[in-house]
Amino acid sequence: MGLIINLNGKFVRKEKAVVSVFDHGLLYGDGVFEGIRSYNGRVFKLDEHIERLYTSAKAITMTVPVSKEKMKAEIIATIRRNKLKDSYIRVVVTRGAGDLGLNPLKCPKAFYFIIAASITLYPEKFYKEGLAVICASTRRNIPEAVNPMIKSLNYLNNILAKLEANNAEVLEAIMLNREGYVAECTGDNIFIIKNGELITPPTYIGALEGITRDAVIKLARELGYKTSEKPFTMVDMYIADECFLTGTAAEVIPVINIDTRHIGNGKPGPITRKLIEAYREMTGTQGTEIYAS
Ligand code: PMP
C-alpha cells in the first residue's frame, strides 16, 4: 500500500499530496514543523512535540488552523490510516497560499500536512561503534535573526553545514554560534561528558530545545549523573571523555571522532552506552497509544 498523507485534514494518496506553488512555506520557508516518532504502537512525547509546534508558530505569529487536541487526533488518525506501529511522523504547518510578495497578511489561512512513514535510522552499527563528525565552517543562525529555538522551515543554514559533512564523508556536522561556542548539529543536539558530568550548550547559544535532549537530561539525573547546560568550545569537545548526539530520529548516538581526532579512547563510552539503553527502554514503554480505541 502506498502512503496516505493528511493534507489539511483530508486523506489523499502520496501522488495527490501537493501544495500550492503560492504557499509561503515553499516560496519563503515561512512555516514550522515537527519530527515525531512512534514506537510499537505508541507516539513518543506527543504532547511535547505539539507544544513546541504551537510555540514555534506563535513565535512567527502564525495561527495553526486547528486546535492542539485536533492536531493530536489528526496525527494519530494518520498513523492509523497507514497501519503503522513504528513510524516517523512529519507535521508541517505553512503560512499558506498568498501572493508573490513577502507579506504574510496576504496569506489568509495557514495550511498543514502530516506524513507518517516508516523510519530511516542510522544503521545499528553506528550505535555500537559510534559516529565520526566534523565541525562545519557554516555558523548557526544568530538568535537575533532566525532564532534556532524556532523549529521553522528555514533549514538552509543546516543544509549548508550538512553539505560540508557530505564533502568530508561523515554523517553529521557540529555547528558553532557566531562567537565560536558549540551550538548543535544540523539535526541533533550535542552533549559532551567530562569527569562523569554531562554538559550540553544552553539553548540561548543558538540551539533547538530538543525533546530528546530534555528527556536525556532527565534520564541522566535519574541515573545519578551531574548534568549542566553551559557554553563550551571545540577544544572542550576534543578533550571530552565521551560525546553523543540526541534527536528524535537519531535517538542517542555516540560520537567517537571529531575532525579526524579520536574522542576519549575512540570507542563509545560507558555513560553514553548506559544512556542509549535507558533511552531505548523509555521509548519502548512510554507514549500515547495509537490503537487504544
Ligand atoms: N537540532 C536541530 C537543528 C533539529 O532539527 C533537531 C530535530 N531534528 C534537533 C536538534 C533535535 O530535536 P528533537 O530531539 O526534539 O528531535
Short mmCIF file of C-alpha atoms and ligand atoms in Angstrom, two decimals:
data_model
loop_
_atom_site.label_atom_id
_atom_site.label_comp_id
_atom_site.label_asym_id
_atom_site.label_seq_id
_atom_site.Cartn_x
_atom_site.Cartn_y
_atom_site.Cartn_z
CA MET A 1 0.00 0.00 0.00
CA GLY A 2 1.25 3.48 -0.87
CA LEU A 3 1.49 6.21 1.73
CA ILE A 4 -1.62 8.12 2.66
CA ILE A 5 -0.96 11.75 3.53
CA ASN A 6 -3.06 14.02 5.71
CA LEU A 7 -3.39 17.18 3.62
CA ASN A 8 -5.06 19.85 5.72
CA GLY A 9 -7.40 17.32 7.34
CA LYS A 10 -8.09 15.21 4.24
CA PHE A 11 -6.51 11.85 3.47
CA VAL A 12 -5.02 11.66 0.00
CA ARG A 13 -2.64 9.29 -1.74
CA LYS A 14 1.01 10.35 -1.81
CA GLU A 15 0.81 11.15 -5.54
CA LYS A 16 -2.09 13.55 -4.91
CA ALA A 17 -0.50 15.23 -1.89
CA VAL A 18 0.55 18.53 -3.45
CA VAL A 19 0.73 22.10 -2.19
CA SER A 20 0.20 25.40 -3.97
CA VAL A 21 3.21 26.99 -5.68
CA PHE A 22 1.99 30.20 -3.97
CA ASP A 23 2.38 28.67 -0.50
CA HIS A 24 4.73 30.85 1.53
CA GLY A 25 6.19 27.74 3.14
CA LEU A 26 7.59 26.90 -0.28
CA LEU A 27 8.27 30.44 -1.53
CA TYR A 28 9.95 31.72 1.65
CA GLY A 29 10.38 28.88 4.16
CA ASP A 30 7.60 30.60 6.09
CA GLY A 31 6.27 27.91 8.39
CA VAL A 32 7.12 25.48 11.18
CA PHE A 33 7.40 21.73 11.57
CA GLU A 34 7.93 18.77 13.90
CA GLY A 35 9.52 15.35 13.51
CA ILE A 36 7.87 12.82 15.83
CA ARG A 37 8.28 9.07 16.28
CA SER A 38 6.10 6.21 17.28
CA TYR A 39 7.44 3.02 18.75
CA ASN A 40 5.48 -0.19 18.92
CA GLY A 41 2.08 1.48 18.59
CA ARG A 42 2.78 4.46 20.87
CA VAL A 43 3.59 8.04 19.88
CA PHE A 44 6.57 9.15 21.91
CA LYS A 45 6.39 12.58 23.60
CA LEU A 46 3.37 13.66 21.55
CA ASP A 47 2.34 16.45 23.95
CA GLU A 48 5.87 17.88 23.97
CA HIS A 49 6.01 17.95 20.16
CA ILE A 50 2.58 19.58 19.95
CA GLU A 51 3.61 22.23 22.49
CA ARG A 52 6.79 23.01 20.55
CA LEU A 53 4.92 23.16 17.24
CA TYR A 54 2.42 25.70 18.58
CA THR A 55 5.18 27.65 20.33
CA SER A 56 7.19 27.85 17.09
CA ALA A 57 4.03 29.00 15.27
CA LYS A 58 3.42 31.65 17.93
CA ALA A 59 6.99 32.88 17.59
CA ILE A 60 6.33 33.67 13.93
CA THR A 61 2.78 34.93 14.67
CA MET A 62 1.13 32.18 12.67
CA THR A 63 -2.14 30.65 13.80
CA VAL A 64 -2.20 26.87 13.40
CA PRO A 65 -5.56 26.25 11.68
CA VAL A 66 -6.65 23.53 14.15
CA SER A 67 -6.57 23.20 17.95
CA LYS A 68 -3.84 21.23 19.73
CA GLU A 69 -6.33 18.44 20.56
CA LYS A 70 -7.48 18.25 16.94
CA MET A 71 -3.88 18.18 15.71
CA LYS A 72 -3.09 15.29 18.07
CA ALA A 73 -6.15 13.40 16.82
CA GLU A 74 -5.16 14.07 13.19
CA ILE A 75 -1.63 12.75 13.84
CA ILE A 76 -2.97 9.56 15.45
CA ALA A 77 -5.51 9.12 12.64
CA THR A 78 -2.77 9.48 10.01
CA ILE A 79 -0.61 6.79 11.63
CA ARG A 80 -3.65 4.51 11.93
CA ARG A 81 -4.62 5.13 8.34
CA ASN A 82 -1.15 3.96 7.27
CA LYS A 83 -1.37 0.99 9.65
CA LEU A 84 1.98 1.81 11.22
CA LYS A 85 3.33 0.90 14.63
CA ASP A 86 6.90 2.15 14.32
CA SER A 87 6.92 5.37 12.36
CA TYR A 88 8.47 8.74 11.75
CA ILE A 89 5.85 11.47 11.54
CA ARG A 90 6.41 14.84 9.94
CA VAL A 91 3.96 17.61 10.80
CA VAL A 92 4.31 20.79 8.73
CA VAL A 93 2.34 23.99 9.14
CA THR A 94 2.91 26.61 6.46
CA ARG A 95 1.76 30.22 6.29
CA GLY A 96 -0.47 29.07 3.43
CA ALA A 97 -1.02 30.40 -0.07
CA GLY A 98 -0.59 34.12 -0.68
CA ASP A 99 0.73 36.26 -3.46
CA LEU A 100 4.33 36.57 -4.64
CA GLY A 101 5.14 39.29 -2.12
CA LEU A 102 6.59 38.61 1.33
CA ASN A 103 3.67 39.97 3.29
CA PRO A 104 2.12 37.19 5.41
CA LEU A 105 -1.06 39.24 5.69
CA LYS A 106 -1.69 38.16 2.09
CA CYS A 107 -1.91 34.53 3.29
CA PRO A 108 -5.40 34.27 4.76
CA LYS A 109 -5.06 30.80 6.27
CA ALA A 110 -2.23 28.58 7.43
CA PHE A 111 -2.05 25.13 5.86
CA TYR A 112 -0.89 21.86 7.37
CA PHE A 113 0.03 18.37 6.33
CA ILE A 114 1.08 15.23 8.14
CA ILE A 115 3.23 12.44 6.72
CA ALA A 116 3.51 9.19 8.66
CA ALA A 117 6.15 6.96 7.13
CA SER A 118 8.44 4.16 8.15
CA ILE A 119 11.64 5.28 9.71
CA THR A 120 15.11 5.52 8.30
CA LEU A 121 17.63 5.25 11.07
CA TYR A 122 21.36 5.40 11.23
CA PRO A 123 22.44 1.78 10.79
CA GLU A 124 22.72 -0.05 14.12
CA LYS A 125 26.50 -0.29 13.60
CA PHE A 126 26.84 3.42 14.46
CA TYR A 127 25.08 2.97 17.81
CA LYS A 128 27.58 0.25 18.71
CA GLU A 129 30.70 1.75 17.13
CA GLY A 130 29.94 5.48 17.14
CA LEU A 131 29.86 8.23 14.53
CA ALA A 132 32.56 10.40 13.05
CA VAL A 133 31.57 14.06 12.63
CA ILE A 134 33.20 17.33 11.64
CA CYS A 135 32.91 20.90 12.80
CA ALA A 136 31.33 22.91 9.96
CA SER A 137 32.59 26.32 8.92
CA THR A 138 28.97 27.45 8.44
CA ARG A 139 27.85 29.10 11.69
CA ARG A 140 24.44 28.52 13.25
CA ASN A 141 21.89 31.28 12.62
CA ILE A 142 22.21 34.04 15.18
CA PRO A 143 19.29 34.08 17.63
CA GLU A 144 18.69 37.76 16.83
CA ALA A 145 17.88 36.76 13.21
CA VAL A 146 16.14 33.40 12.77
CA ASN A 147 16.29 32.01 16.30
CA PRO A 148 17.27 28.31 16.24
CA MET A 149 14.79 27.78 19.09
CA ILE A 150 12.05 28.15 16.48
CA LYS A 151 11.66 24.93 14.50
CA SER A 152 10.97 26.78 11.28
CA LEU A 153 11.02 25.64 7.67
CA ASN A 154 14.17 27.74 7.17
CA TYR A 155 16.76 24.94 7.23
CA LEU A 156 19.14 26.31 4.63
CA ASN A 157 21.64 27.14 7.34
CA ASN A 158 21.66 23.50 8.46
CA ILE A 159 21.73 22.23 4.88
CA LEU A 160 24.88 24.26 4.16
CA ALA A 161 26.56 22.56 7.11
CA LYS A 162 25.23 19.16 6.01
CA LEU A 163 26.90 19.72 2.63
CA GLU A 164 30.18 20.18 4.47
CA ALA A 165 29.57 16.87 6.27
CA ASN A 166 28.88 15.21 2.92
CA ASN A 167 32.11 16.59 1.50
CA ALA A 168 34.02 15.25 4.48
CA GLU A 169 32.24 11.88 4.09
CA VAL A 170 30.74 11.95 7.58
CA LEU A 171 27.07 11.87 8.57
CA GLU A 172 26.78 14.93 10.83
CA ALA A 173 28.37 18.32 11.37
CA ILE A 174 28.77 20.36 14.53
CA MET A 175 27.74 23.99 14.17
CA LEU A 176 29.21 26.84 16.22
CA ASN A 177 27.45 30.07 17.03
CA ARG A 178 28.73 33.46 15.96
CA GLU A 179 31.08 33.66 18.98
CA GLY A 180 32.57 30.25 18.29
CA TYR A 181 30.75 28.30 21.02
CA VAL A 182 29.35 24.89 20.13
CA ALA A 183 25.62 25.24 19.38
CA GLU A 184 24.26 21.96 17.99
CA CYS A 185 24.44 19.72 14.93
CA THR A 186 22.47 20.10 11.69
CA GLY A 187 19.61 17.96 13.01
CA ASP A 188 20.65 16.92 16.51
CA ASN A 189 21.63 18.36 19.88
CA ILE A 190 25.05 17.63 21.29
CA PHE A 191 26.44 16.54 24.66
CA ILE A 192 29.94 16.01 25.99
CA ILE A 193 30.90 14.11 29.12
CA LYS A 194 33.87 15.17 31.22
CA ASN A 195 34.78 13.56 34.55
CA GLY A 196 31.34 11.96 34.80
CA GLU A 197 29.42 15.18 34.14
CA LEU A 198 27.12 15.65 31.11
CA ILE A 199 27.38 19.07 29.52
CA THR A 200 25.19 20.46 26.73
CA PRO A 201 25.06 24.00 25.33
CA PRO A 202 22.29 26.23 26.73
CA THR A 203 19.69 26.95 24.05
CA TYR A 204 20.39 30.72 24.16
CA ILE A 205 23.71 29.88 22.46
CA GLY A 206 21.63 29.10 19.36
CA ALA A 207 20.18 25.61 19.62
CA LEU A 208 16.80 23.97 19.44
CA GLU A 209 15.31 22.90 22.77
CA GLY A 210 15.41 19.28 21.70
CA ILE A 211 12.80 16.97 23.14
CA THR A 212 15.31 14.12 23.17
CA ARG A 213 17.83 16.49 24.81
CA ASP A 214 15.35 17.19 27.64
CA ALA A 215 14.47 13.51 28.01
CA VAL A 216 18.17 12.58 28.21
CA ILE A 217 18.93 15.30 30.79
CA LYS A 218 16.13 13.90 32.98
CA LEU A 219 17.26 10.29 32.45
CA ALA A 220 20.86 11.16 33.28
CA ARG A 221 19.79 12.88 36.51
CA GLU A 222 17.70 9.86 37.47
CA LEU A 223 20.75 7.68 36.87
CA GLY A 224 22.70 9.91 39.25
CA TYR A 225 24.88 11.84 36.79
CA LYS A 226 25.58 15.51 37.16
CA THR A 227 24.29 17.46 34.16
CA SER A 228 24.73 21.08 33.25
CA GLU A 229 23.92 23.48 30.45
CA LYS A 230 26.91 25.66 29.81
CA PRO A 231 28.79 27.11 26.85
CA PHE A 232 31.83 25.20 25.57
CA THR A 233 34.19 25.31 22.60
CA MET A 234 35.67 22.81 20.14
CA VAL A 235 38.68 22.33 22.42
CA ASP A 236 36.31 21.04 25.13
CA MET A 237 34.93 18.62 22.56
CA TYR A 238 38.37 17.34 21.55
CA ILE A 239 39.35 16.68 25.18
CA ALA A 240 35.96 15.27 26.27
CA ASP A 241 35.83 11.74 27.70
CA GLU A 242 32.67 10.98 25.73
CA CYS A 243 30.38 12.68 23.27
CA PHE A 244 26.94 11.89 21.91
CA LEU A 245 24.13 13.42 19.86
CA THR A 246 20.40 13.41 20.58
CA GLY A 247 17.42 13.77 18.28
CA THR A 248 14.06 12.24 17.57
CA ALA A 249 15.39 10.43 14.51
CA ALA A 250 18.93 9.76 15.79
CA GLU A 251 17.84 8.97 19.39
CA VAL A 252 21.08 8.82 21.44
CA ILE A 253 24.09 8.13 19.25
CA PRO A 254 27.75 8.09 20.28
CA VAL A 255 30.36 10.30 18.58
CA ILE A 256 33.84 8.83 18.61
CA ASN A 257 35.70 11.02 16.18
CA ILE A 258 35.57 14.77 15.50
CA ASP A 259 37.61 16.42 12.73
CA THR A 260 39.59 13.13 12.50
CA ARG A 261 40.52 13.30 16.20
CA HIS A 262 39.51 10.43 18.49
CA ILE A 263 37.22 11.33 21.37
CA GLY A 264 38.23 9.55 24.59
CA ASN A 265 39.65 6.20 23.54
CA GLY A 266 37.83 6.31 20.18
CA LYS A 267 35.05 3.99 21.34
CA PRO A 268 31.55 4.74 22.70
CA GLY A 269 31.95 5.47 26.41
CA PRO A 270 30.23 3.69 29.32
CA ILE A 271 27.88 6.57 30.25
CA THR A 272 26.78 7.02 26.63
CA ARG A 273 26.09 3.29 26.39
CA LYS A 274 24.04 3.38 29.58
CA LEU A 275 22.01 6.33 28.27
CA ILE A 276 21.36 4.60 24.94
CA GLU A 277 19.97 1.64 26.86
CA ALA A 278 17.89 3.80 29.21
CA TYR A 279 16.50 5.86 26.32
CA ARG A 280 15.53 2.70 24.41
CA GLU A 281 13.78 1.39 27.48
CA MET A 282 11.85 4.65 27.70
CA THR A 283 10.82 4.80 24.02
CA GLY A 284 9.72 1.16 24.19
CA THR A 285 7.43 1.68 27.17
CA GLN A 286 6.05 5.24 27.11
CA GLY A 287 3.81 7.21 24.78
CA THR A 288 0.29 7.85 23.53
CA GLU A 289 -1.49 4.68 22.38
CA ILE A 290 -2.34 4.75 18.67
CA TYR A 291 -4.69 1.80 18.54
CA ALA A 292 -6.28 2.09 22.01
CA SER A 293 -9.89 2.60 20.91
N1 PMP B 1 18.56 20.47 16.49
C1 PMP B 1 18.01 20.59 15.26
C2 PMP B 1 18.51 21.67 14.36
C3 PMP B 1 16.97 19.73 14.86
O1 PMP B 1 16.42 19.87 13.65
C4 PMP B 1 16.53 18.71 15.74
C5 PMP B 1 15.41 17.80 15.35
N2 PMP B 1 15.65 17.08 14.21
C6 PMP B 1 17.16 18.58 16.99
C7 PMP B 1 18.16 19.49 17.33
C8 PMP B 1 16.75 17.51 17.95
O2 PMP B 1 15.48 17.80 18.49
P1 PMP B 1 14.49 16.66 18.96
O3 PMP B 1 15.19 15.88 20.00
O4 PMP B 1 13.31 17.41 19.52
O5 PMP B 1 14.16 15.85 17.77
#
